[in-house]
mmCIF file of C-alpha atoms in Angstrom:
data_model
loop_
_atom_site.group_PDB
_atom_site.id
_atom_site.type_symbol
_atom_site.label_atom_id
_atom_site.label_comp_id
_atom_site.label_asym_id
_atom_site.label_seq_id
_atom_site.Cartn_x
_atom_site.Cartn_y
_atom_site.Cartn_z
ATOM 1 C CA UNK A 9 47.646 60.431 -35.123
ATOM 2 C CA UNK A 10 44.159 61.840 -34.661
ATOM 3 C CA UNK A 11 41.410 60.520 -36.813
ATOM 4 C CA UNK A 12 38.120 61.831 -38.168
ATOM 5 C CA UNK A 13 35.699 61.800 -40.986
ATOM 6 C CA UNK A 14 35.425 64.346 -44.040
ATOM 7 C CA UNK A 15 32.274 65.475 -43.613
ATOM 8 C CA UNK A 16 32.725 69.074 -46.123
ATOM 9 C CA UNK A 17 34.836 69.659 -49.272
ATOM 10 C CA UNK A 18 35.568 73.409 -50.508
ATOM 11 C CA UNK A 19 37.922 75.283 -52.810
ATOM 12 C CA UNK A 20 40.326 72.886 -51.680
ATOM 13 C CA UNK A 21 39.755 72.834 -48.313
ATOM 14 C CA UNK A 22 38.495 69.233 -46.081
ATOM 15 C CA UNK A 23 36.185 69.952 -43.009
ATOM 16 C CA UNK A 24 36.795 67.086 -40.303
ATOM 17 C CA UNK A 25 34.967 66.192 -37.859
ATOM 18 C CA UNK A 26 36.501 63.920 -34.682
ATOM 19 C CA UNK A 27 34.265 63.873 -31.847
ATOM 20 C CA UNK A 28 33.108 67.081 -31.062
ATOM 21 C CA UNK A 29 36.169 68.856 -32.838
ATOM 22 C CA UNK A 30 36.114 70.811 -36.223
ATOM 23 C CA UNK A 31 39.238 70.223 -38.040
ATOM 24 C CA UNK A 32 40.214 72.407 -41.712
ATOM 25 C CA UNK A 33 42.710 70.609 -43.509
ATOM 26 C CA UNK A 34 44.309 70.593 -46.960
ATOM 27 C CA UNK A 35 45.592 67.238 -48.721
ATOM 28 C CA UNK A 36 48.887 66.589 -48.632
ATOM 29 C CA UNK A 37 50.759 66.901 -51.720
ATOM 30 C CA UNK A 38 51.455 62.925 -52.191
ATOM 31 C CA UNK A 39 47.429 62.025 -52.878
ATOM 32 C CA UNK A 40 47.933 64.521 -55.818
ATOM 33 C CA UNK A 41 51.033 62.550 -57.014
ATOM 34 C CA UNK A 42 48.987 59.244 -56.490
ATOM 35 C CA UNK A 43 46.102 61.120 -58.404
ATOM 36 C CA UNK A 44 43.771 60.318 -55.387
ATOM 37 C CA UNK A 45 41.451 62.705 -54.079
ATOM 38 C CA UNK A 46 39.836 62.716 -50.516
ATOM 39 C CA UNK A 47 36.195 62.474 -50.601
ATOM 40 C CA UNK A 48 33.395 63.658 -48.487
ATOM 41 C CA UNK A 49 32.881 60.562 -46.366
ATOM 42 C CA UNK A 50 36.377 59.078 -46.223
ATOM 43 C CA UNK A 51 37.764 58.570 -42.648
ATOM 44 C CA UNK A 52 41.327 59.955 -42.465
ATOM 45 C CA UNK A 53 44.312 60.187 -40.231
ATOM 46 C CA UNK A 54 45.483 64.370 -40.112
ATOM 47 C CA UNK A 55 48.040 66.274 -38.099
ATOM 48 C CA UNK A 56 46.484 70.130 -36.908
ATOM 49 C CA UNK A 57 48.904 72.327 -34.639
ATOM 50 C CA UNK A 58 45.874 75.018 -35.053
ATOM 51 C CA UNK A 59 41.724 73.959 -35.804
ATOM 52 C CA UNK A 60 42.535 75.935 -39.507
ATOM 53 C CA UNK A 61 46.180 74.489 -40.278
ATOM 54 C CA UNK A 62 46.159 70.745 -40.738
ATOM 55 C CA UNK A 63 46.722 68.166 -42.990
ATOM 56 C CA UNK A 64 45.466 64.998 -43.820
ATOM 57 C CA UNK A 65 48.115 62.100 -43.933
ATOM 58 C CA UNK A 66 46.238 58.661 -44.955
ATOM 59 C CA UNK A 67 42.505 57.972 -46.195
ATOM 60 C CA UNK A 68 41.468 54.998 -44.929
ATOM 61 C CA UNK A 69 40.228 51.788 -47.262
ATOM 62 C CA UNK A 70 36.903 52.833 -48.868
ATOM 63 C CA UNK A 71 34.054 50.053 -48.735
ATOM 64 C CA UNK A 72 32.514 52.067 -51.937
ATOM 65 C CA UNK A 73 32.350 55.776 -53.660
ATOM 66 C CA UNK A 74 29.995 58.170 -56.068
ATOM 67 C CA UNK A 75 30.532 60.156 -58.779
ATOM 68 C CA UNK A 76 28.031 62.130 -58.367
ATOM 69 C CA UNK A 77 27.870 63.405 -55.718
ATOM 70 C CA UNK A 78 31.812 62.514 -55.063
ATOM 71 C CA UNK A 79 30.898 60.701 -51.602
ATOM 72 C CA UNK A 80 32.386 57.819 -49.676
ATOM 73 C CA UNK A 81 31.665 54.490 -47.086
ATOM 74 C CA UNK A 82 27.725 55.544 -47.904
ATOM 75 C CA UNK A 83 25.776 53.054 -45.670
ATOM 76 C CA UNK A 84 22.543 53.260 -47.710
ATOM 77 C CA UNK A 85 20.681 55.330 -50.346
ATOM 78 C CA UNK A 86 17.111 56.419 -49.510
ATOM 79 C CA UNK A 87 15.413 56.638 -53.027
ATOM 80 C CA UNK A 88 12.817 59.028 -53.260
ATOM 81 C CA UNK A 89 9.488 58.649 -55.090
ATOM 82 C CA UNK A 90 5.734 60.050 -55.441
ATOM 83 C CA UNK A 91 2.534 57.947 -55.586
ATOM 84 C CA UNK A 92 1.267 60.902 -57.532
ATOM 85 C CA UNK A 93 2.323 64.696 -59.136
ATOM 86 C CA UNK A 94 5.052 63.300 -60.891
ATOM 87 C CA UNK A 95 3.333 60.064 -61.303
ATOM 88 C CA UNK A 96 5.652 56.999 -60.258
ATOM 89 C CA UNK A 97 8.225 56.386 -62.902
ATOM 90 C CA UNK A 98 9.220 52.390 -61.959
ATOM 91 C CA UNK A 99 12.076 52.346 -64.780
ATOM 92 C CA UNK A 100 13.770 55.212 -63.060
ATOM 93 C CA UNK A 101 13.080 53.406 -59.608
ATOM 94 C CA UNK A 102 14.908 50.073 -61.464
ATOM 95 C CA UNK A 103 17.896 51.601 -62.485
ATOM 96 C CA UNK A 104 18.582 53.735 -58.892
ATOM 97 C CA UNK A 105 18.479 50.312 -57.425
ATOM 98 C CA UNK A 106 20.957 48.512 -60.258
ATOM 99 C CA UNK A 107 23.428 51.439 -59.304
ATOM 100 C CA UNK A 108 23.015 50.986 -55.913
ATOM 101 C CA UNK A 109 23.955 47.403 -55.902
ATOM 102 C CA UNK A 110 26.297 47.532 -58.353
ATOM 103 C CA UNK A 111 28.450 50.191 -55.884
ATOM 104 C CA UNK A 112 27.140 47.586 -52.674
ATOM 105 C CA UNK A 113 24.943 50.407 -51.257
ATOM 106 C CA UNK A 114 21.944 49.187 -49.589
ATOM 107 C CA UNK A 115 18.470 50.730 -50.679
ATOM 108 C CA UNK A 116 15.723 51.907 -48.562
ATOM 109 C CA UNK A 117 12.674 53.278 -50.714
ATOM 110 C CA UNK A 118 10.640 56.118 -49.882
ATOM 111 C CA UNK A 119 7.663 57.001 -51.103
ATOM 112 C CA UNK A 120 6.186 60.751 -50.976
ATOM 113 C CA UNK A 121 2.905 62.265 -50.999
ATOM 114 C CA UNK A 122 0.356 60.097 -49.133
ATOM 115 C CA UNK A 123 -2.088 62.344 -48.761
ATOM 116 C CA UNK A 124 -2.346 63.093 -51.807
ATOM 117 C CA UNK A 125 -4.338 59.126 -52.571
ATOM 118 C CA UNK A 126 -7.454 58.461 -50.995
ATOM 119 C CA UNK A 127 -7.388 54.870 -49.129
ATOM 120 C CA UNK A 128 -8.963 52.911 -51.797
ATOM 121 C CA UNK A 129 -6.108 54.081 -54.139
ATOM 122 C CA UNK A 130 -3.035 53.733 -51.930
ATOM 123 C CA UNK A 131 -3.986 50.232 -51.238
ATOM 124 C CA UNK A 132 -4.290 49.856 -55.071
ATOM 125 C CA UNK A 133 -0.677 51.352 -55.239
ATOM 126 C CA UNK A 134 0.738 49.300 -52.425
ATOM 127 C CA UNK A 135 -0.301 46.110 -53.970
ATOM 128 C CA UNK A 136 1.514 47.367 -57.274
ATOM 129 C CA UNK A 137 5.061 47.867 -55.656
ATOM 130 C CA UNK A 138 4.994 45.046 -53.355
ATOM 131 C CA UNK A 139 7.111 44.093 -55.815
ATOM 132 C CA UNK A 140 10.219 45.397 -53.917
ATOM 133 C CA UNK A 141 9.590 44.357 -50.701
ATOM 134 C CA UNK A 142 9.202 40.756 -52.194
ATOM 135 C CA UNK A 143 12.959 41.690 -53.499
ATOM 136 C CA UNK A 144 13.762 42.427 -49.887
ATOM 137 C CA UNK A 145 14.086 46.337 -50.387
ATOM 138 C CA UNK A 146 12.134 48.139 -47.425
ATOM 139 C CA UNK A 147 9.607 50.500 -47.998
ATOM 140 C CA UNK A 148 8.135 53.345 -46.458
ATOM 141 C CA UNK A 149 4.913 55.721 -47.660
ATOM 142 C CA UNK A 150 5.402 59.384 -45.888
ATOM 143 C CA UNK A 151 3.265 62.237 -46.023
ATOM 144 C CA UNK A 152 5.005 66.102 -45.106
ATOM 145 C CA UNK A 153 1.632 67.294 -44.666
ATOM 146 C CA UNK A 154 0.531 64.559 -42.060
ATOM 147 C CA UNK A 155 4.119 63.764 -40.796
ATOM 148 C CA UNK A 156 3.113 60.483 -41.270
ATOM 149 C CA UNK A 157 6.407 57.985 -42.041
ATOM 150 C CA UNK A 158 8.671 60.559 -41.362
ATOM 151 C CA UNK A 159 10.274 59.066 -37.356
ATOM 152 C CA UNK A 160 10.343 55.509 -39.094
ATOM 153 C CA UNK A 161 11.980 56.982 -42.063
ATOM 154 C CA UNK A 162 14.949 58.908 -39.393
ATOM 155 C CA UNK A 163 15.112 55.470 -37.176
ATOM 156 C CA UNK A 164 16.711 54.184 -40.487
ATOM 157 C CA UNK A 165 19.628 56.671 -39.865
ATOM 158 C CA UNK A 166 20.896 56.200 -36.924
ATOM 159 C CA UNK A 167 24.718 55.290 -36.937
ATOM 160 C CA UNK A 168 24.881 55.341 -40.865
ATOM 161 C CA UNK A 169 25.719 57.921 -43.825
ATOM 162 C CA UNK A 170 22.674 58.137 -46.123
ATOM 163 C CA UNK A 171 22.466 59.433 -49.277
ATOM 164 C CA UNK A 172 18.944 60.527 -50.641
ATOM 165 C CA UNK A 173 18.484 61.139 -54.425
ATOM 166 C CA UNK A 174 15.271 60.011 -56.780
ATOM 167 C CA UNK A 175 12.863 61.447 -59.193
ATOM 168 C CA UNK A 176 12.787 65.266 -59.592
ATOM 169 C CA UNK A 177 9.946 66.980 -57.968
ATOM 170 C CA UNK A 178 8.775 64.802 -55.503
ATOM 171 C CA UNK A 179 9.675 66.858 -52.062
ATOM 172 C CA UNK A 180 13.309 65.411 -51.355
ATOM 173 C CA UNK A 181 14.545 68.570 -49.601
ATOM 174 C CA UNK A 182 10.432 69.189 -48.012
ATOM 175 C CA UNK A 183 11.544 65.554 -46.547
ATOM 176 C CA UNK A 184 15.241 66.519 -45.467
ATOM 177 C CA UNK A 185 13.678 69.479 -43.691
ATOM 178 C CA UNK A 186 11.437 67.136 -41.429
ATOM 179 C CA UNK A 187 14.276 64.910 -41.031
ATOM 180 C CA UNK A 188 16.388 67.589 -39.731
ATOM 181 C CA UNK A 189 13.800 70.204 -38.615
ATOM 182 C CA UNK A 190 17.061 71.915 -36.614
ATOM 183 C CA UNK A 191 18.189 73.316 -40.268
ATOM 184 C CA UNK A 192 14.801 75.498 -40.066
ATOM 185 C CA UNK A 193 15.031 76.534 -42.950
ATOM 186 C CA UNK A 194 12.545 77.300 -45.898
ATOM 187 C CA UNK A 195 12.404 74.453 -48.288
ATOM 188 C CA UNK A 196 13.861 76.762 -51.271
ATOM 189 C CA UNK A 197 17.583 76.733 -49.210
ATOM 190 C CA UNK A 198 17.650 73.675 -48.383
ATOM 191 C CA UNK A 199 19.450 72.662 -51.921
ATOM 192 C CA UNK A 200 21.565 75.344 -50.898
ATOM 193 C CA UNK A 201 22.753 74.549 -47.565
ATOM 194 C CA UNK A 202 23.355 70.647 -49.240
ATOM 195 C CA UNK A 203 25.567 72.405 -52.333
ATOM 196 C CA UNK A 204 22.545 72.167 -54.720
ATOM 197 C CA UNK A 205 21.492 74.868 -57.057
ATOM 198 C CA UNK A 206 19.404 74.125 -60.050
ATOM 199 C CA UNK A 207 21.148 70.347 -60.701
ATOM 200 C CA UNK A 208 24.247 72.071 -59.840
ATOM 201 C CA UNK A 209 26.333 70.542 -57.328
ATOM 202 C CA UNK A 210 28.502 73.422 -55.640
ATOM 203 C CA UNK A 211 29.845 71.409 -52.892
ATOM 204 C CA UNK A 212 29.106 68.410 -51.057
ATOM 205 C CA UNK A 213 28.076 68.050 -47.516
ATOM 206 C CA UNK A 214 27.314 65.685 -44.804
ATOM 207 C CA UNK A 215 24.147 67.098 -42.379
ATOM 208 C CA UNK A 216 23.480 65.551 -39.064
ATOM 209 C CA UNK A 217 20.873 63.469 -38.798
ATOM 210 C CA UNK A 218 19.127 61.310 -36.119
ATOM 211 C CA UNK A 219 21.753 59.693 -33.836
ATOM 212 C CA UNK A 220 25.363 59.762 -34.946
ATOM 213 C CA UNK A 221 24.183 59.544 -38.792
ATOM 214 C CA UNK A 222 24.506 61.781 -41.604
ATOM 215 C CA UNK A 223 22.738 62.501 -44.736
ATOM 216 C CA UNK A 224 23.496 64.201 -48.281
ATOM 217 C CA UNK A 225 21.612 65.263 -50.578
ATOM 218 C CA UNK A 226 21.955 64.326 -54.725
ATOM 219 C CA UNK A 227 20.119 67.076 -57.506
ATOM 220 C CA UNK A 228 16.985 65.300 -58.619
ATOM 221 C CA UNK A 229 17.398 62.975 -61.696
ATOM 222 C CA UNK A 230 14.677 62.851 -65.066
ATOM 223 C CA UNK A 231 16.833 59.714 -66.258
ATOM 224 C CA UNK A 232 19.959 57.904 -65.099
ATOM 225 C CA UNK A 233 22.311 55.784 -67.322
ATOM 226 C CA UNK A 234 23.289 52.530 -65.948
ATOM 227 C CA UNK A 235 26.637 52.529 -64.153
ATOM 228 C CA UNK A 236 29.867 51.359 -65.943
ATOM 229 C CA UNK A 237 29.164 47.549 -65.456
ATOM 230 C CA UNK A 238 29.608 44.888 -68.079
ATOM 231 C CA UNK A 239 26.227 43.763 -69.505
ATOM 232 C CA UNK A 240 27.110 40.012 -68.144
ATOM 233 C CA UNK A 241 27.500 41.486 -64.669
ATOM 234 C CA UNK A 242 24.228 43.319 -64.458
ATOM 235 C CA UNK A 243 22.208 39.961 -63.572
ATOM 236 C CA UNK A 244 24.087 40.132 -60.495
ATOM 237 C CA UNK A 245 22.283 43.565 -59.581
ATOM 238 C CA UNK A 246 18.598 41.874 -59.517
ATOM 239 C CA UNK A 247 18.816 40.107 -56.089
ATOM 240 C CA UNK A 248 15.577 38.244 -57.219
ATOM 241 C CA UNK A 249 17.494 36.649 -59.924
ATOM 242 C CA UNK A 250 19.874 34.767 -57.508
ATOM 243 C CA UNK A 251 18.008 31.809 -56.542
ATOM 244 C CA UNK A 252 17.615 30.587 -60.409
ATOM 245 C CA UNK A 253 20.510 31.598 -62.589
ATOM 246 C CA UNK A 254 22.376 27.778 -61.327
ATOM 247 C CA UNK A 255 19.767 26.099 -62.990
ATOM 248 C CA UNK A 256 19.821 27.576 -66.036
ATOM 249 C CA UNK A 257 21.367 24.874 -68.628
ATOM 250 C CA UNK A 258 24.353 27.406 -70.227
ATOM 251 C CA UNK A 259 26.666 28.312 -68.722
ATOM 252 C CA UNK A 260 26.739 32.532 -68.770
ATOM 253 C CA UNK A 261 23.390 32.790 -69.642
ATOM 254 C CA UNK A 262 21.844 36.158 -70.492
ATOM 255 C CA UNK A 263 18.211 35.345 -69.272
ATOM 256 C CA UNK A 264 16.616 36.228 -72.622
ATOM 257 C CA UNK A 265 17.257 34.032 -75.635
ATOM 258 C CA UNK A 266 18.625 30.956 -74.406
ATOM 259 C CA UNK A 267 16.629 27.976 -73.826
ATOM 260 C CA UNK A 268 15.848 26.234 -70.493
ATOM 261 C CA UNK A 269 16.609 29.637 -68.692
ATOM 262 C CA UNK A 270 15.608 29.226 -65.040
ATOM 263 C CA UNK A 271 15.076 32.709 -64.633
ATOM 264 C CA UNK A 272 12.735 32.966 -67.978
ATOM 265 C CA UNK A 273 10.758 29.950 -66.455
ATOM 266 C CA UNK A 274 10.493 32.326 -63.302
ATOM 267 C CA UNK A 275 9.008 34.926 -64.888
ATOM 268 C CA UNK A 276 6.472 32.931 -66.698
ATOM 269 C CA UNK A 277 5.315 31.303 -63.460
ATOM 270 C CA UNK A 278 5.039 34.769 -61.359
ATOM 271 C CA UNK A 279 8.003 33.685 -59.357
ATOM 272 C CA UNK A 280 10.246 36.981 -60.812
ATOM 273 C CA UNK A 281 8.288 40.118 -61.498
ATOM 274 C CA UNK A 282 7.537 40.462 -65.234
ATOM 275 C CA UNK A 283 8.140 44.559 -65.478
ATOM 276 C CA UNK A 284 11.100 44.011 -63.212
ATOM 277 C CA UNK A 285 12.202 41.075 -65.858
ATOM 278 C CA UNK A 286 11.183 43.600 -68.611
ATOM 279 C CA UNK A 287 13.603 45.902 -67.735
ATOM 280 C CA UNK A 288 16.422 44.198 -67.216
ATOM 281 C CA UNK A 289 16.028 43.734 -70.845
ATOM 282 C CA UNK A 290 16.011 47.041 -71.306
ATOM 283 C CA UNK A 291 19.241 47.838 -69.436
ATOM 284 C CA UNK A 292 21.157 44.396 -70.661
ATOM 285 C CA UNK A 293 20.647 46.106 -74.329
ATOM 286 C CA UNK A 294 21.597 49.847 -73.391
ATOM 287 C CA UNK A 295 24.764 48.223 -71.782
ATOM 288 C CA UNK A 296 25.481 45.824 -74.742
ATOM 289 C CA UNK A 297 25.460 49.057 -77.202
ATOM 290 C CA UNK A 298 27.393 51.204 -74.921
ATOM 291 C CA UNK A 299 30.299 48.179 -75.211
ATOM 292 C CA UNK A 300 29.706 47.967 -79.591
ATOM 293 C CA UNK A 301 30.395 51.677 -79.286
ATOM 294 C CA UNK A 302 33.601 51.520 -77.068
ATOM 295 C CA UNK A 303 35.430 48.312 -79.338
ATOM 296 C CA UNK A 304 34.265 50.204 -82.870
#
């Protein structure tokens, strides 16, 4: 049987693509009985007498999905920030990248709006989120008015599915339009063309992008809640914590009351970032009352 990936959903309707062929299908009625629903992403086997009559038979394993937007197999998540105009929210940054490991999606960080610092204070900025790049995340600094960034950004997406998402109002779709300058577009319809109309997803999309790679675009976020993970769990979404937690003397140790904590000692010698540290705190708590709530 023929094989392809989902790169549309609509009204019921799955837009494959296989090669250069463009395949509508509708889901047989066994994933309904399974309650399973294909996804934008999945890679499925389908039968098609005609290009607008097929079916799809089998989804393939997935290596990881989203809720929002209902994507699957995403290769990375390009998280989108501003030095400046919004100014750089590092909480919201910190809990993109706990939901991103917690689903196993590598993160690539991108940050808008060069232009917009003089030299002096970009360097000042740089030295602030070295931070991640310590962690092992990479960073980029783009400007849409220069260009600058932007074919170092689009060499990241070569062969994989990308999904971009980040804080509102930094220029994710004025970036997705110099990614993709074929769309040529104004900057206004790009959230349309990706199913995106004020935070509304309509419909979700995979766009072509650099060679063999895809891209989808998220509605911009003010706040995120911390994925449904257990609050024991979430050290194991701050890579930086990985090369202590053994030495800590308990056994399941939280990292913030115990004694002769590794990863507190860490912190207090510069060896794990302090605002980093700080807000896994914050998170560990939001998760703990989420679970008081659940067993009440």
């Amino acid at each position: 049987m023929p094989e392809g990936i989902i790169y549309k959903a609509l009204s019921g309707f799955y837009y494959i693509k296989n090669g250069d062929q463009d395949i509508q299908c509708r889901a047989r009625g066994i994933f309904r009985k399974r309650r399973v629903s294909p996804l934008v992403g999945d890679r499925v086997t389908y039968e098609a007498e005609k290009p607008t009559d097929g079916y799809i038979l089998s989804i393939q394993t997935r290596k990881n999905a989203l809720k929002r937007p209902p994507i699957a197999n995403i290769d990375q998540a390009i998280l989108v920030f501003s030095v400046m105009e919004p100014s750089f929210d590092c909480q919201l940054l910190d809990r993109f990248l706990v939901t991103m490991e917690a689903h196993a999606i590598h993160s690539l960080i991108c940050f808008t709006k060069k232009d917009l610092l003089s030299a002096n204070d970009l360097s000042k900025f740089k030295a602030q989120i070295n931070r991640y790049e310590r962690i092992g995340y990479p960073v980029f600094f783009i400007s849409s008015v220069t260009n600058e960034g932007i074919s170092e950004v689009k060499k990241q997406m070569a062969q994989r599915i990308s999904v971009v998402t980040g804080q509102s109002g930094v220029g994710k779709s004025t970036l997705l339009n110099h990614l993709n300058s074929s769309l040529n577009i104004e900057t206004q319809s790009i959230s349309q063309a990706l199913g995106r109309g004020k935070h509304t997803t309509r419909h979700t999309e995979l766009i072509p992008i650099a060679e063999n790679g895809y891209i989808a675009d998220t509605p911009g976020f003010s706040s995120l809640e911390i994925p449904e993970i257990a609050s024991v769990d979430l050290e194991n979404y701050f890579p930086e914590f990985s090369a202590y937690r053994d030495g800590c003397r308990f056994r399941g140790c939280t990292h913030l009351a115990e004694p002769n904590c590794r990863v507190k000692e860490a912190v207090s010698a510069g060896e794990i970032d302090q605002t980093r540290y700080a807000h896994y705190g914050v998170f560990f708590q939001e998760l703990k009352e989420r679970e008081r709530k659940k067993y009440q």
